[in-house]
Amino acid sequence: MSWAGKILRVNLTAGTVKSEPLNMEWAKAYLGSRGLGSKYLIDEVDPKVDPLSADNKIIWATGPLTGTMASTGGRYTVITKGPLTGAIACSNSGGYWGAELKMAGWDMIIFEGASAKPVYLYINDDVAELRDAGHLWGQSVWKTEEILKSSLQDPLLRVSSIGKAGENGVLYAAVVNDLHRAAGRSGVGTVMGSKNLKAIAVRGTKGVGNVQNPKAFMAAAKAAKKVLADNAVTGQGLPAYGTQVLMNVINEIGGLPTRNHRDVQFESAKDISAEAMITPRETDGKKHLVTNQACFGCTIACGRISKMDEGHFSVKNKPEYWGASGGLEYEAAWALGAANGVKDLEALQYANMICNEEGFDPISFGATIGAVMELYEMGVLTKEQIGVEAPFGSAEALCEFVDMTAKGVGFGKEIGLGSKRLTAKYGHPDLSMSVKGQEFPAYDGRVIQGIGLAYATSNRGACHLRGYTIASEVLGIPVKTEPTEHEGKPELVKAFQDATAAFDSAGICIFTSFAWTLADVAPQVQAACGEEFTMEHLAHIGERIWNMEREFNNAAGFTKADDNLPKRLMTEAAKTGPGKGMVSKLTEMLPKYYDARGWDGEGRPTSATKERLGL
């Protein structure tokens, strides 16, 4: 079976590192990564724990396909109770770090307690030890990785770390690996910082050699890769344009939230799109996009590597940002751009690089800036308070704000609280475009009804990656549904949520689901882990994970009232586009969703549902 079979338990308070066997009964019930890591967290942590206290735990977890030759088998997740939301936080990342941990012989690392001083964990196959990180504290993610590779004399070392944002308590700080891949949402990096844990440096040379049926696995993985290659999205669109291919598409259907969701279309979407990234600039004649890039084992290669215009105001005196670096993906380009009315592609790339360098979520950051700009235009916030003129569309303000937030200075400290706390402080809580305290991604829930329901019911707060109904509602995958129609969406959302939980827990990228169904995943998991992992069994596991997460949130104090959307989406109709006049039909959809889930009228799993799922 392709689990490594052991986990590391690190007590930061005591300074101890111990190996223990993986609970194989749980592994078979929750698969790995998101599911298995969440099971450990929920079993060991009080749902009402203060997320930033030593009593909270934080877990790095791989899946059974992580580190194997399955396409996209490089994923890992970071699981904790999130400080941004107070809900369960489970944030997924690609790159190479997850595969390296698995190849060092570990399925998971559990950190408990808090260190009295900055430390990092060093892993070299079976050897694992806490080391002093005083020389790393205060350094960026980029510098931390450079120092560790140099001091440990290992250029192949893989590093997962926090930057200044995690140290300074930005509530949506990220955990970053491989310079620009991130477990980005819900403040997992903030928890890491609260424990004085700076980094995990891993070197693994063992490989993943315990696949149950190697010949069958190779055949299943090869067949699944062909499905990805033959698909228009995973074989052509994502490699060529990345996720940014969506910018113009979503804008055209009137589902691109603009200026803090006041509008649903951005008149300058084309200026910050994938097409703009491959068009030579007027200033220097060079293209913004340098190349695409793949994570470990990935045959899609949707990642972007970009190079800025060296004469742009944000970097003309900062040559350290002139080199090629991680480029804009759709969610970041939207949050830093359309959400604020900013059409300057170079300014978006600068802000994106700072988010990578200092480790914070560009979605929550950008969406919070949208709220700040609206408050500024209303006269609630002034230049004297925030330090800069900040009307919608100001690229200068965006770049000032990202620097302030990264450094934790001036008004940046308030931006680091997220939009829910910031708007409440200034008397306008309705201007936070968030669910459970987590800011929306790049799709409007009035015009695309299913994604609105997915936001409202997501266990980690507003999220597109917990049930990406855009695949069906916009792209027609696996079947086309009408975005403005709300009938049938509760069942669609549930199906996407359950399947996504299974994909995440296997240790593969959710982007494979543009081409794969569980029927493509099951043969790979069966060959790796055992014949019992049929398509139906994986769906059942996904449903079990979703309900387990829900039970944790309910115990933490969340109720039906938290399955909601901002007043703006419920009462202010879309002004333009195919969905003009629409508001979210959440009120009609939510009871049907609860019914489809086997929950009572208050959103609690019934005893029959829990018994059926083995909870």
Short mmCIF file of N, CA, C and O in Angstrom, two decimals, residues 106-186:
data_model
loop_
_atom_site.label_atom_id
_atom_site.label_comp_id
_atom_site.label_asym_id
_atom_site.label_seq_id
_atom_site.Cartn_x
_atom_site.Cartn_y
_atom_site.Cartn_z
N TRP A 106 7.65 9.63 5.17
CA TRP A 106 6.66 10.12 6.12
C TRP A 106 5.35 10.46 5.42
O TRP A 106 5.35 11.11 4.37
N ASP A 107 4.23 10.06 6.03
CA ASP A 107 2.92 10.45 5.52
C ASP A 107 2.49 11.82 6.03
O ASP A 107 1.75 12.53 5.35
N MET A 108 2.96 12.16 7.22
CA MET A 108 2.35 13.30 7.90
C MET A 108 3.28 13.81 9.01
O MET A 108 4.07 13.04 9.57
N ILE A 109 3.17 15.10 9.31
CA ILE A 109 3.85 15.69 10.47
C ILE A 109 2.80 16.41 11.30
O ILE A 109 2.05 17.24 10.78
N ILE A 110 2.75 16.10 12.59
CA ILE A 110 1.83 16.77 13.50
C ILE A 110 2.65 17.64 14.46
O ILE A 110 3.53 17.14 15.17
N PHE A 111 2.38 18.95 14.45
CA PHE A 111 3.04 19.86 15.39
C PHE A 111 2.05 20.22 16.49
O PHE A 111 0.92 20.62 16.22
N GLU A 112 2.51 20.10 17.73
CA GLU A 112 1.68 20.48 18.88
C GLU A 112 2.49 21.37 19.81
O GLU A 112 3.72 21.39 19.76
N GLY A 113 1.78 22.14 20.65
CA GLY A 113 2.45 23.07 21.54
C GLY A 113 2.98 24.28 20.80
O GLY A 113 2.58 24.58 19.67
N ALA A 114 3.92 25.00 21.43
CA ALA A 114 4.53 26.18 20.82
C ALA A 114 5.95 26.31 21.36
O ALA A 114 6.20 26.06 22.54
N SER A 115 6.87 26.67 20.49
CA SER A 115 8.26 26.83 20.89
C SER A 115 8.47 28.18 21.56
O SER A 115 7.84 29.17 21.18
N ALA A 116 9.38 28.23 22.54
CA ALA A 116 9.69 29.49 23.21
C ALA A 116 10.54 30.40 22.33
O ALA A 116 10.58 31.61 22.53
N LYS A 117 11.19 29.82 21.32
CA LYS A 117 12.03 30.61 20.42
C LYS A 117 11.86 30.06 18.99
O LYS A 117 11.39 28.94 18.80
N PRO A 118 12.24 30.84 18.00
CA PRO A 118 12.09 30.37 16.61
C PRO A 118 12.88 29.09 16.33
O PRO A 118 14.05 28.99 16.69
N VAL A 119 12.20 28.13 15.68
CA VAL A 119 12.84 26.87 15.31
C VAL A 119 12.42 26.47 13.89
O VAL A 119 11.44 26.99 13.35
N TYR A 120 13.18 25.55 13.31
CA TYR A 120 12.73 24.90 12.08
C TYR A 120 12.95 23.41 12.24
O TYR A 120 13.77 22.96 13.06
N LEU A 121 12.21 22.62 11.47
CA LEU A 121 12.35 21.17 11.50
C LEU A 121 13.17 20.74 10.29
O LEU A 121 12.85 21.11 9.16
N TYR A 122 14.23 19.97 10.55
CA TYR A 122 15.05 19.43 9.47
C TYR A 122 14.81 17.94 9.37
O TYR A 122 14.90 17.20 10.36
N ILE A 123 14.48 17.47 8.17
CA ILE A 123 14.24 16.05 7.92
C ILE A 123 15.16 15.58 6.80
O ILE A 123 15.18 16.17 5.71
N ASN A 124 15.92 14.53 7.07
CA ASN A 124 16.73 13.89 6.04
C ASN A 124 16.44 12.40 6.14
O ASN A 124 17.02 11.69 6.97
N ASP A 125 15.48 11.93 5.33
CA ASP A 125 14.97 10.56 5.41
C ASP A 125 14.52 10.25 6.84
O ASP A 125 13.63 10.91 7.35
N ASP A 126 15.14 9.30 7.52
CA ASP A 126 14.68 8.90 8.86
C ASP A 126 15.10 9.86 9.96
O ASP A 126 14.57 9.80 11.07
N VAL A 127 16.05 10.73 9.67
CA VAL A 127 16.54 11.67 10.68
C VAL A 127 15.66 12.92 10.67
O VAL A 127 15.43 13.53 9.63
N ALA A 128 15.15 13.30 11.85
CA ALA A 128 14.33 14.50 11.97
C ALA A 128 14.66 15.19 13.28
O ALA A 128 14.66 14.55 14.34
N GLU A 129 14.95 16.49 13.21
CA GLU A 129 15.31 17.21 14.42
C GLU A 129 14.94 18.68 14.34
O GLU A 129 14.97 19.29 13.25
N LEU A 130 14.56 19.25 15.48
CA LEU A 130 14.30 20.68 15.57
C LEU A 130 15.62 21.42 15.70
O LEU A 130 16.52 21.00 16.44
N ARG A 131 15.74 22.53 14.98
CA ARG A 131 16.96 23.32 15.02
C ARG A 131 16.61 24.80 15.23
O ARG A 131 15.51 25.24 14.90
N ASP A 132 17.56 25.53 15.74
CA ASP A 132 17.36 26.96 15.99
C ASP A 132 17.12 27.72 14.68
O ASP A 132 17.82 27.50 13.69
N ALA A 133 16.14 28.61 14.72
CA ALA A 133 15.83 29.41 13.52
C ALA A 133 15.93 30.91 13.81
O ALA A 133 15.34 31.73 13.11
N GLY A 134 16.71 31.25 14.83
CA GLY A 134 16.88 32.67 15.16
C GLY A 134 17.42 33.47 13.98
O GLY A 134 17.03 34.62 13.76
N HIS A 135 18.31 32.85 13.19
CA HIS A 135 18.89 33.54 12.03
C HIS A 135 17.92 33.64 10.85
O HIS A 135 18.18 34.39 9.91
N LEU A 136 16.83 32.88 10.93
CA LEU A 136 15.83 32.90 9.85
C LEU A 136 14.65 33.82 10.16
O LEU A 136 13.96 34.27 9.24
N TRP A 137 14.41 34.06 11.44
CA TRP A 137 13.24 34.87 11.83
C TRP A 137 13.42 36.29 11.29
O TRP A 137 14.47 36.89 11.41
N GLY A 138 12.36 36.80 10.68
CA GLY A 138 12.44 38.11 10.06
C GLY A 138 12.82 38.06 8.59
O GLY A 138 12.77 39.08 7.89
N GLN A 139 13.18 36.87 8.11
CA GLN A 139 13.54 36.72 6.70
C GLN A 139 12.30 36.37 5.88
O GLN A 139 11.35 35.78 6.37
N SER A 140 12.35 36.70 4.60
CA SER A 140 11.28 36.34 3.69
C SER A 140 11.30 34.85 3.39
O SER A 140 12.27 34.15 3.71
N VAL A 141 10.25 34.35 2.77
CA VAL A 141 10.20 32.97 2.30
C VAL A 141 11.37 32.70 1.35
O VAL A 141 12.05 31.68 1.44
N TRP A 142 11.60 33.64 0.44
CA TRP A 142 12.66 33.45 -0.56
C TRP A 142 14.03 33.36 0.10
O TRP A 142 14.84 32.50 -0.23
N LYS A 143 14.28 34.26 1.04
CA LYS A 143 15.58 34.29 1.71
C LYS A 143 15.75 33.06 2.62
O LYS A 143 16.85 32.49 2.71
N THR A 144 14.67 32.66 3.27
CA THR A 144 14.72 31.48 4.14
C THR A 144 15.16 30.25 3.36
O THR A 144 16.02 29.48 3.80
N GLU A 145 14.56 30.05 2.18
CA GLU A 145 14.91 28.89 1.37
C GLU A 145 16.37 28.96 0.92
O GLU A 145 17.11 27.96 0.97
N GLU A 146 16.80 30.14 0.54
CA GLU A 146 18.18 30.34 0.09
C GLU A 146 19.18 30.03 1.22
O GLU A 146 20.18 29.32 1.02
N ILE A 147 18.89 30.55 2.42
CA ILE A 147 19.79 30.34 3.56
C ILE A 147 19.87 28.87 3.93
O ILE A 147 20.96 28.33 4.18
N LEU A 148 18.73 28.18 3.98
CA LEU A 148 18.73 26.78 4.37
C LEU A 148 19.47 25.90 3.36
O LEU A 148 20.25 25.02 3.74
N LYS A 149 19.24 26.13 2.08
CA LYS A 149 19.93 25.33 1.07
C LYS A 149 21.44 25.55 1.13
O LYS A 149 22.22 24.61 0.96
N SER A 150 21.84 26.79 1.40
CA SER A 150 23.26 27.11 1.47
C SER A 150 23.90 26.55 2.74
O SER A 150 24.94 25.89 2.69
N SER A 151 23.26 26.80 3.89
CA SER A 151 23.86 26.38 5.16
C SER A 151 23.87 24.87 5.32
O SER A 151 24.78 24.31 5.94
N LEU A 152 22.88 24.19 4.75
CA LEU A 152 22.83 22.73 4.84
C LEU A 152 23.52 22.06 3.65
O LEU A 152 23.55 20.83 3.54
N GLN A 153 24.04 22.90 2.76
CA GLN A 153 24.80 22.45 1.59
C GLN A 153 24.04 21.40 0.78
O GLN A 153 24.57 20.36 0.41
N ASP A 154 22.77 21.70 0.52
CA ASP A 154 21.94 20.77 -0.24
C ASP A 154 20.99 21.55 -1.15
O ASP A 154 19.93 21.99 -0.74
N PRO A 155 21.37 21.74 -2.41
CA PRO A 155 20.52 22.50 -3.34
C PRO A 155 19.21 21.79 -3.68
O PRO A 155 18.29 22.41 -4.21
N LEU A 156 19.11 20.49 -3.35
CA LEU A 156 17.89 19.74 -3.65
C LEU A 156 16.93 19.70 -2.47
O LEU A 156 15.88 19.06 -2.53
N LEU A 157 17.28 20.38 -1.40
CA LEU A 157 16.41 20.49 -0.23
C LEU A 157 15.09 21.16 -0.63
O LEU A 157 15.07 22.08 -1.44
N ARG A 158 13.99 20.69 -0.06
CA ARG A 158 12.68 21.32 -0.29
C ARG A 158 12.23 21.99 1.01
O ARG A 158 12.33 21.39 2.08
N VAL A 159 11.74 23.22 0.89
CA VAL A 159 11.43 24.02 2.07
C VAL A 159 9.99 24.51 2.04
O VAL A 159 9.51 25.01 1.03
N SER A 160 9.31 24.33 3.17
CA SER A 160 7.95 24.86 3.39
C SER A 160 8.08 25.84 4.56
O SER A 160 8.52 25.45 5.65
N SER A 161 7.74 27.11 4.35
CA SER A 161 8.05 28.12 5.37
C SER A 161 7.06 29.27 5.37
O SER A 161 6.18 29.37 4.52
N ILE A 162 7.23 30.15 6.35
CA ILE A 162 6.46 31.39 6.42
C ILE A 162 7.40 32.57 6.22
O ILE A 162 8.59 32.49 6.48
N GLY A 163 6.82 33.71 5.78
CA GLY A 163 7.56 34.96 5.68
C GLY A 163 7.16 35.88 6.82
O GLY A 163 6.66 35.44 7.86
N LYS A 164 7.34 37.18 6.60
CA LYS A 164 7.03 38.15 7.66
C LYS A 164 5.55 38.17 8.00
O LYS A 164 5.17 38.44 9.14
N ALA A 165 4.68 37.87 7.02
CA ALA A 165 3.24 37.90 7.29
C ALA A 165 2.85 36.90 8.37
O ALA A 165 2.06 37.22 9.27
N GLY A 166 3.40 35.70 8.29
CA GLY A 166 3.12 34.69 9.31
C GLY A 166 3.69 35.05 10.66
O GLY A 166 3.08 34.79 11.70
N GLU A 167 4.85 35.68 10.66
CA GLU A 167 5.47 36.11 11.91
C GLU A 167 4.69 37.26 12.56
O GLU A 167 4.56 37.33 13.78
N ASN A 168 4.17 38.17 11.70
CA ASN A 168 3.52 39.38 12.20
C ASN A 168 2.04 39.21 12.48
O ASN A 168 1.36 40.16 12.88
N GLY A 169 1.49 38.01 12.24
CA GLY A 169 0.11 37.76 12.59
C GLY A 169 -0.93 38.22 11.58
O GLY A 169 -2.09 38.40 11.93
N VAL A 170 -0.53 38.41 10.31
CA VAL A 170 -1.54 38.63 9.27
C VAL A 170 -2.47 37.43 9.28
O VAL A 170 -2.01 36.29 9.20
N LEU A 171 -3.76 37.65 9.43
CA LEU A 171 -4.68 36.55 9.70
C LEU A 171 -4.91 35.62 8.50
O LEU A 171 -5.53 34.58 8.64
N TYR A 172 -4.39 36.01 7.33
CA TYR A 172 -4.48 35.13 6.16
C TYR A 172 -3.08 34.82 5.63
O TYR A 172 -2.87 34.68 4.42
N ALA A 173 -2.12 34.69 6.56
CA ALA A 173 -0.77 34.31 6.15
C ALA A 173 -0.76 32.88 5.60
O ALA A 173 -1.50 32.02 6.05
N ALA A 174 0.12 32.67 4.62
CA ALA A 174 0.20 31.39 3.92
C ALA A 174 1.45 30.62 4.32
O ALA A 174 2.39 31.17 4.89
N VAL A 175 1.44 29.33 4.01
CA VAL A 175 2.64 28.50 4.08
C VAL A 175 3.11 28.32 2.64
O VAL A 175 2.36 27.84 1.80
N VAL A 176 4.34 28.72 2.36
CA VAL A 176 4.85 28.74 0.99
C VAL A 176 5.97 27.72 0.82
O VAL A 176 6.83 27.58 1.69
N ASN A 177 5.94 26.99 -0.28
CA ASN A 177 7.03 26.06 -0.62
C ASN A 177 7.48 26.31 -2.05
O ASN A 177 6.73 26.86 -2.87
N ASP A 178 8.73 25.95 -2.32
CA ASP A 178 9.28 26.09 -3.68
C ASP A 178 9.09 27.51 -4.22
O ASP A 178 8.76 27.70 -5.40
N LEU A 179 9.28 28.48 -3.35
CA LEU A 179 9.28 29.92 -3.64
C LEU A 179 7.92 30.53 -3.98
O LEU A 179 7.62 31.64 -3.56
N HIS A 180 7.08 29.81 -4.74
CA HIS A 180 5.82 30.44 -5.12
C HIS A 180 4.65 29.45 -5.25
O HIS A 180 3.68 29.70 -5.95
N ARG A 181 4.75 28.32 -4.56
CA ARG A 181 3.58 27.45 -4.41
C ARG A 181 3.12 27.60 -2.96
O ARG A 181 3.96 27.69 -2.05
N ALA A 182 1.83 27.62 -2.72
CA ALA A 182 1.38 27.95 -1.37
C ALA A 182 0.15 27.19 -0.92
O ALA A 182 -0.78 26.97 -1.69
N ALA A 183 0.19 26.79 0.37
CA ALA A 183 -1.04 26.46 1.09
C ALA A 183 -1.55 27.82 1.53
O ALA A 183 -1.12 28.36 2.56
N GLY A 184 -2.43 28.41 0.72
CA GLY A 184 -2.60 29.85 0.75
C GLY A 184 -3.69 30.42 1.62
O GLY A 184 -3.62 31.58 2.01
N ARG A 185 -4.73 29.64 1.94
CA ARG A 185 -5.92 30.27 2.51
C ARG A 185 -6.13 29.95 3.99
O ARG A 185 -5.58 29.02 4.53
N SER A 186 -6.94 30.76 4.62
CA SER A 186 -7.47 30.54 5.97
C SER A 186 -6.50 30.84 7.11
O SER A 186 -6.83 30.67 8.27
#
